[in-house]
Amino acid sequence: MANTTTRPFPVAIPVNSGDIVIRQFQPKDADQVHALLIEGLVYGPESPHNVAQHRNLFGRVSCVAYLGFALGLGCLCRNNIVFRFAGGALTLGATTLFVYMRRMITKMFIHFCARARETDMGDIPHFYDVPLSADSTQSSQPQGPGGFWVAAIESAEDKSSEVVGYLGLDYRAIPDPTSGELRRMIVSMNHRRRRIASLLITASMDHARRHAPPLETLDLETTEFQPGARKLYENHGFSLVGTRIMRMGPLFSMTVLRLRRKVFD
């Protein structure tokens, strides 16, 4: 296995169907990168969307819906027509509120993915300053502080490339020229527990060190619905420096955590 702490990308790790290679983004990866975005944030079993939906079952709005539904059922059992009418209205209103919340959460996460595709992930080479060769099929060096790494299973037999994870280093997000921001960390749900996320972070850190100065610190953001990601980042030396509330609808918000570490310890 390659020494990933010192060797620049690409890094290869043998798997049954080929080698997991950490390399810079290529235009041919775009469709797979976009598909992984919505898988990782919305449809994956450990996605922040699914975590948010699970927590919503015990949230304030859901508890109000449960209470309203229970009261409505109680009223429906009464013989009085007024109570029955009120009970029907309560059960219908509570059910509508519960369904609305769940649909709104899904809609907000899907909108987040769509917004990402319209902004930085719409033109990854341009936004993340990934230089391309003349035929636009290979990343070429040297490059600036920015970058966008993909973890891909490269098969020597059929020359195929399956993107199973990625991570960007944005050098434009923070006005301070000594800071960069790691963004869009995603690993395929079918390839978890293979150190792919750690390899991507290592590649980005190695790249940042080669551009220090000007780079001195790296920031990133994660959410309350991604506890595993926060633990991973903290294991790589990042520490919490602040939080903010992101409102994603009239009845739903989430806490965004900002973490930071120095390029050199």
Tab-separated table of C-alpha atoms in Angstrom:
chain	number	residue	atom	x	y	z
A	1	MET	CA	0.000	0.000	0.000
A	2	ALA	CA	1.246	3.473	-0.801
A	3	ASN	CA	2.404	5.793	1.942
A	4	THR	CA	-0.439	8.297	1.791
A	5	THR	CA	1.066	10.666	4.332
A	6	THR	CA	3.966	11.688	2.137
A	7	ARG	CA	3.207	10.727	-1.422
A	8	PRO	CA	1.279	13.188	-3.622
A	9	PHE	CA	-1.821	11.921	-5.395
A	10	PRO	CA	-2.626	9.614	-7.105
A	11	VAL	CA	-2.676	7.008	-4.328
A	12	ALA	CA	-3.830	3.474	-5.124
A	13	ILE	CA	-5.417	0.965	-2.741
A	14	PRO	CA	-6.205	-2.501	-4.151
A	15	VAL	CA	-9.858	-3.652	-4.087
A	16	ASN	CA	-11.560	-6.598	-5.756
A	17	SER	CA	-12.655	-4.667	-8.845
A	18	GLY	CA	-9.532	-2.552	-9.302
A	19	ASP	CA	-7.601	0.129	-7.413
A	20	ILE	CA	-9.060	3.024	-5.424
A	21	VAL	CA	-7.108	5.985	-6.758
A	22	ILE	CA	-7.112	9.478	-5.258
A	23	ARG	CA	-6.691	11.933	-8.119
A	24	GLN	CA	-7.832	15.326	-9.340
A	25	PHE	CA	-11.267	15.715	-10.911
A	26	GLN	CA	-11.631	15.130	-14.645
A	27	PRO	CA	-14.600	16.338	-16.738
A	28	LYS	CA	-15.636	12.733	-17.422
A	29	ASP	CA	-16.353	12.380	-13.677
A	30	ALA	CA	-19.076	15.046	-13.637
A	31	ASP	CA	-22.157	12.813	-13.946
A	32	GLN	CA	-20.947	10.418	-11.255
A	33	VAL	CA	-19.996	13.294	-8.958
A	34	HIS	CA	-23.474	14.815	-9.282
A	35	ALA	CA	-25.146	11.446	-8.679
A	36	LEU	CA	-23.042	10.885	-5.554
A	37	LEU	CA	-24.043	14.300	-4.227
A	38	ILE	CA	-27.737	13.476	-4.019
A	39	GLU	CA	-27.013	9.918	-2.846
A	40	GLY	CA	-24.788	11.131	-0.042
A	41	LEU	CA	-27.009	13.985	1.139
A	42	VAL	CA	-30.515	12.658	0.467
A	43	TYR	CA	-30.970	8.979	-0.291
A	44	GLY	CA	-28.112	7.195	1.474
A	45	PRO	CA	-29.028	5.310	4.680
A	46	GLU	CA	-26.738	7.542	6.765
A	47	SER	CA	-27.427	10.720	4.806
A	48	PRO	CA	-28.117	13.970	6.692
A	49	HIS	CA	-31.588	13.949	5.127
A	50	ASN	CA	-32.419	10.590	6.673
A	51	VAL	CA	-30.924	11.610	10.019
A	52	ALA	CA	-33.001	14.798	9.924
A	53	GLN	CA	-36.143	12.814	9.119
A	54	HIS	CA	-35.478	10.453	12.011
A	55	ARG	CA	-34.903	13.284	14.479
A	56	ASN	CA	-38.005	15.032	13.189
A	57	LEU	CA	-40.079	12.125	14.508
A	58	PHE	CA	-39.265	13.385	18.005
A	59	GLY	CA	-39.218	17.115	17.249
A	60	ARG	CA	-41.591	19.767	18.536
A	61	VAL	CA	-43.705	19.998	15.404
A	62	SER	CA	-44.152	16.225	15.229
A	63	CYS	CA	-45.073	16.092	18.925
A	64	VAL	CA	-47.720	18.759	18.313
A	65	ALA	CA	-49.016	16.656	15.416
A	66	TYR	CA	-49.122	13.528	17.593
A	67	LEU	CA	-51.010	15.391	20.318
A	68	GLY	CA	-53.479	16.846	17.858
A	69	PHE	CA	-54.060	13.449	16.280
A	70	ALA	CA	-54.641	11.809	19.678
A	71	LEU	CA	-57.053	14.539	20.748
A	72	GLY	CA	-58.837	14.229	17.440
A	73	LEU	CA	-59.289	10.494	17.856
A	74	GLY	CA	-60.645	11.105	21.333
A	75	CYS	CA	-63.191	13.572	19.989
A	76	LEU	CA	-64.228	11.177	17.216
A	77	CYS	CA	-65.202	8.642	19.865
A	78	ARG	CA	-67.734	11.028	21.378
A	79	ASN	CA	-71.422	10.901	20.489
A	80	ASN	CA	-71.719	14.669	20.138
A	81	ILE	CA	-71.685	15.783	16.481
A	82	VAL	CA	-69.725	18.933	17.354
A	83	PHE	CA	-66.988	16.898	19.038
A	84	ARG	CA	-66.864	14.521	16.075
A	85	PHE	CA	-66.539	17.389	13.633
A	86	ALA	CA	-63.766	18.907	15.748
A	87	GLY	CA	-62.105	15.507	16.022
A	88	GLY	CA	-62.123	15.056	12.266
A	89	ALA	CA	-60.601	18.490	11.787
A	90	LEU	CA	-57.927	17.801	14.399
A	91	THR	CA	-56.890	14.442	12.966
A	92	LEU	CA	-56.830	15.820	9.434
A	93	GLY	CA	-54.856	18.885	10.480
A	94	ALA	CA	-52.369	16.845	12.518
A	95	THR	CA	-51.824	14.385	9.670
A	96	THR	CA	-51.368	17.227	7.199
A	97	LEU	CA	-48.823	18.920	9.470
A	98	PHE	CA	-46.837	15.705	9.929
A	99	VAL	CA	-46.767	14.921	6.202
A	100	TYR	CA	-45.947	18.540	5.344
A	101	MET	CA	-42.917	18.527	7.628
A	102	ARG	CA	-41.508	15.343	6.155
A	103	ARG	CA	-42.053	16.475	2.578
A	104	MET	CA	-40.579	19.892	3.326
A	105	ILE	CA	-37.406	18.374	4.786
A	106	THR	CA	-36.946	16.218	1.688
A	107	LYS	CA	-37.635	19.177	-0.589
A	108	MET	CA	-35.098	21.346	1.228
A	109	PHE	CA	-32.293	18.780	0.898
A	110	ILE	CA	-33.069	18.188	-2.777
A	111	HIS	CA	-33.063	21.950	-3.329
A	112	PHE	CA	-29.678	22.147	-1.577
A	113	CYS	CA	-28.261	19.601	-4.036
A	114	ALA	CA	-29.777	21.432	-6.998
A	115	ARG	CA	-28.283	24.690	-5.772
A	116	ALA	CA	-24.855	23.070	-5.478
A	117	ARG	CA	-25.078	21.915	-9.101
A	118	GLU	CA	-25.932	25.453	-10.154
A	119	THR	CA	-22.995	26.991	-8.300
A	120	ASP	CA	-19.598	25.480	-7.508
A	121	MET	CA	-20.386	21.975	-8.778
A	122	GLY	CA	-21.706	23.249	-12.085
A	123	ASP	CA	-18.180	23.952	-13.332
A	124	ILE	CA	-15.775	22.209	-10.994
A	125	PRO	CA	-12.530	22.862	-12.951
A	126	HIS	CA	-13.256	26.590	-13.029
A	127	PHE	CA	-14.544	27.007	-9.471
A	128	TYR	CA	-11.882	24.852	-7.801
A	129	ASP	CA	-9.061	25.906	-10.132
A	130	VAL	CA	-8.373	22.409	-11.454
A	131	PRO	CA	-6.051	22.779	-14.472
A	132	LEU	CA	-6.791	20.558	-17.444
A	133	SER	CA	-4.661	19.268	-20.284
A	134	ALA	CA	-5.380	20.281	-23.858
A	135	ASP	CA	-7.783	17.374	-24.417
A	136	SER	CA	-9.622	18.093	-21.109
A	137	THR	CA	-9.241	14.509	-19.965
A	138	GLN	CA	-6.428	14.789	-17.440
A	139	SER	CA	-5.548	17.129	-14.623
A	140	SER	CA	-2.109	18.604	-15.041
A	141	GLN	CA	0.320	20.111	-12.558
A	142	PRO	CA	1.323	22.580	-11.279
A	143	GLN	CA	-1.849	24.132	-9.914
A	144	GLY	CA	-2.830	26.736	-7.345
A	145	PRO	CA	-4.036	26.283	-3.763
A	146	GLY	CA	-7.485	25.070	-4.852
A	147	GLY	CA	-8.343	21.552	-5.965
A	148	PHE	CA	-11.029	18.897	-6.240
A	149	TRP	CA	-10.088	15.307	-5.474
A	150	VAL	CA	-12.035	12.207	-6.417
A	151	ALA	CA	-11.630	8.678	-5.122
A	152	ALA	CA	-12.146	6.406	-8.100
A	153	ILE	CA	-11.980	2.651	-8.597
A	154	GLU	CA	-9.811	2.324	-11.687
A	155	SER	CA	-10.046	-0.979	-13.531
A	156	ALA	CA	-7.062	-1.862	-15.699
A	157	GLU	CA	-9.053	-4.544	-17.537
A	158	ASP	CA	-11.850	-2.450	-19.026
A	159	LYS	CA	-10.356	1.013	-18.423
A	160	SER	CA	-13.427	1.996	-16.389
A	161	SER	CA	-13.466	4.532	-13.573
A	162	GLU	CA	-16.097	4.475	-10.805
A	163	VAL	CA	-16.135	7.588	-8.619
A	164	VAL	CA	-16.779	6.552	-5.005
A	165	GLY	CA	-15.968	9.780	-3.172
A	166	TYR	CA	-14.709	13.328	-3.515
A	167	LEU	CA	-13.621	16.484	-1.685
A	168	GLY	CA	-12.980	20.047	-2.819
A	169	LEU	CA	-10.591	22.706	-1.532
A	170	ASP	CA	-12.071	26.130	-2.220
A	171	TYR	CA	-9.565	28.974	-2.160
A	172	ARG	CA	-12.169	31.599	-3.064
A	173	ALA	CA	-14.778	31.222	-0.322
A	174	ILE	CA	-12.825	33.046	2.394
A	175	PRO	CA	-11.492	36.544	1.625
A	176	ASP	CA	-8.440	35.886	3.806
A	177	PRO	CA	-5.701	34.643	1.415
A	178	THR	CA	-4.181	32.546	4.191
A	179	SER	CA	-7.324	30.393	4.518
A	180	GLY	CA	-8.986	27.748	2.384
A	181	GLU	CA	-12.202	25.799	2.846
A	182	LEU	CA	-12.809	22.080	2.390
A	183	ARG	CA	-16.199	21.462	0.772
A	184	ARG	CA	-18.514	18.776	-0.596
A	185	MET	CA	-17.065	15.726	1.144
A	186	ILE	CA	-19.023	12.694	-0.085
A	187	VAL	CA	-18.259	8.959	0.046
A	188	SER	CA	-20.465	6.373	-1.654
A	189	MET	CA	-22.622	4.407	0.768
A	190	ASN	CA	-21.427	1.228	-0.985
A	191	HIS	CA	-17.775	1.935	-0.210
A	192	ARG	CA	-17.760	3.145	3.376
A	193	ARG	CA	-15.273	1.905	6.006
A	194	ARG	CA	-12.389	1.809	3.509
A	195	ARG	CA	-10.599	4.960	4.709
A	196	ILE	CA	-11.674	6.777	1.544
A	197	ALA	CA	-12.666	9.931	3.429
A	198	SER	CA	-9.361	9.923	5.314
A	199	LEU	CA	-7.433	9.511	2.069
A	200	LEU	CA	-9.263	12.463	0.530
A	201	ILE	CA	-8.526	14.640	3.555
A	202	THR	CA	-4.886	13.552	3.506
A	203	ALA	CA	-4.585	14.433	-0.189
A	204	SER	CA	-6.091	17.873	0.385
A	205	MET	CA	-3.865	18.500	3.420
A	206	ASP	CA	-0.739	17.475	1.519
A	207	HIS	CA	-1.747	19.826	-1.289
A	208	ALA	CA	-2.383	22.671	1.161
A	209	ARG	CA	1.043	22.177	2.729
A	210	ARG	CA	2.637	22.482	-0.693
A	211	HIS	CA	0.941	25.883	-0.944
A	212	ALA	CA	1.894	27.186	2.488
A	213	PRO	CA	2.416	30.068	2.368
A	214	PRO	CA	-0.015	31.553	1.510
A	215	LEU	CA	-2.255	28.850	3.011
A	216	GLU	CA	-2.079	28.688	6.799
A	217	THR	CA	-5.488	27.360	7.903
A	218	LEU	CA	-8.275	25.196	6.505
A	219	ASP	CA	-11.932	25.611	7.437
A	220	LEU	CA	-14.916	23.378	6.778
A	221	GLU	CA	-18.576	23.177	7.701
A	222	THR	CA	-20.716	20.210	8.667
A	223	THR	CA	-24.149	19.897	10.265
A	224	GLU	CA	-25.744	18.494	13.381
A	225	PHE	CA	-27.098	15.707	11.172
A	226	GLN	CA	-23.591	14.451	10.315
A	227	PRO	CA	-22.069	13.342	13.645
A	228	GLY	CA	-19.861	10.785	11.918
A	229	ALA	CA	-18.369	13.453	9.674
A	230	ARG	CA	-17.639	15.702	12.638
A	231	LYS	CA	-15.825	12.883	14.427
A	232	LEU	CA	-13.801	12.156	11.286
A	233	TYR	CA	-12.742	15.786	10.949
A	234	GLU	CA	-11.817	16.031	14.615
A	235	ASN	CA	-9.686	12.902	14.225
A	236	HIS	CA	-7.817	14.787	11.502
A	237	GLY	CA	-7.060	17.732	13.755
A	238	PHE	CA	-10.031	20.012	13.097
A	239	SER	CA	-11.684	21.712	16.065
A	240	LEU	CA	-14.963	23.572	16.476
A	241	VAL	CA	-14.679	27.351	16.107
A	242	GLY	CA	-18.329	28.388	15.740
A	243	THR	CA	-21.916	27.485	14.921
A	244	ARG	CA	-24.786	29.090	13.025
A	245	ILE	CA	-28.442	28.315	12.411
A	246	MET	CA	-29.470	27.641	8.819
A	247	ARG	CA	-33.185	28.054	8.227
A	248	MET	CA	-34.430	25.681	5.537
A	249	GLY	CA	-38.132	26.458	5.781
A	250	PRO	CA	-40.798	28.028	8.005
A	251	LEU	CA	-40.734	25.119	10.467
A	252	PHE	CA	-37.296	23.590	9.951
A	253	SER	CA	-33.745	24.698	10.652
A	254	MET	CA	-30.441	23.022	11.380
A	255	THR	CA	-27.244	23.868	13.198
A	256	VAL	CA	-24.162	24.269	11.008
A	257	LEU	CA	-20.808	23.700	12.711
A	258	ARG	CA	-17.619	25.377	11.546
A	259	LEU	CA	-14.318	23.603	12.174
A	260	ARG	CA	-10.748	24.705	11.557
A	261	ARG	CA	-7.189	23.469	11.712
A	262	LYS	CA	-3.764	24.784	10.846
A	263	VAL	CA	-2.096	23.506	7.702
A	264	PHE	CA	0.973	22.757	9.813
A	265	ASP	CA	0.478	21.672	13.418
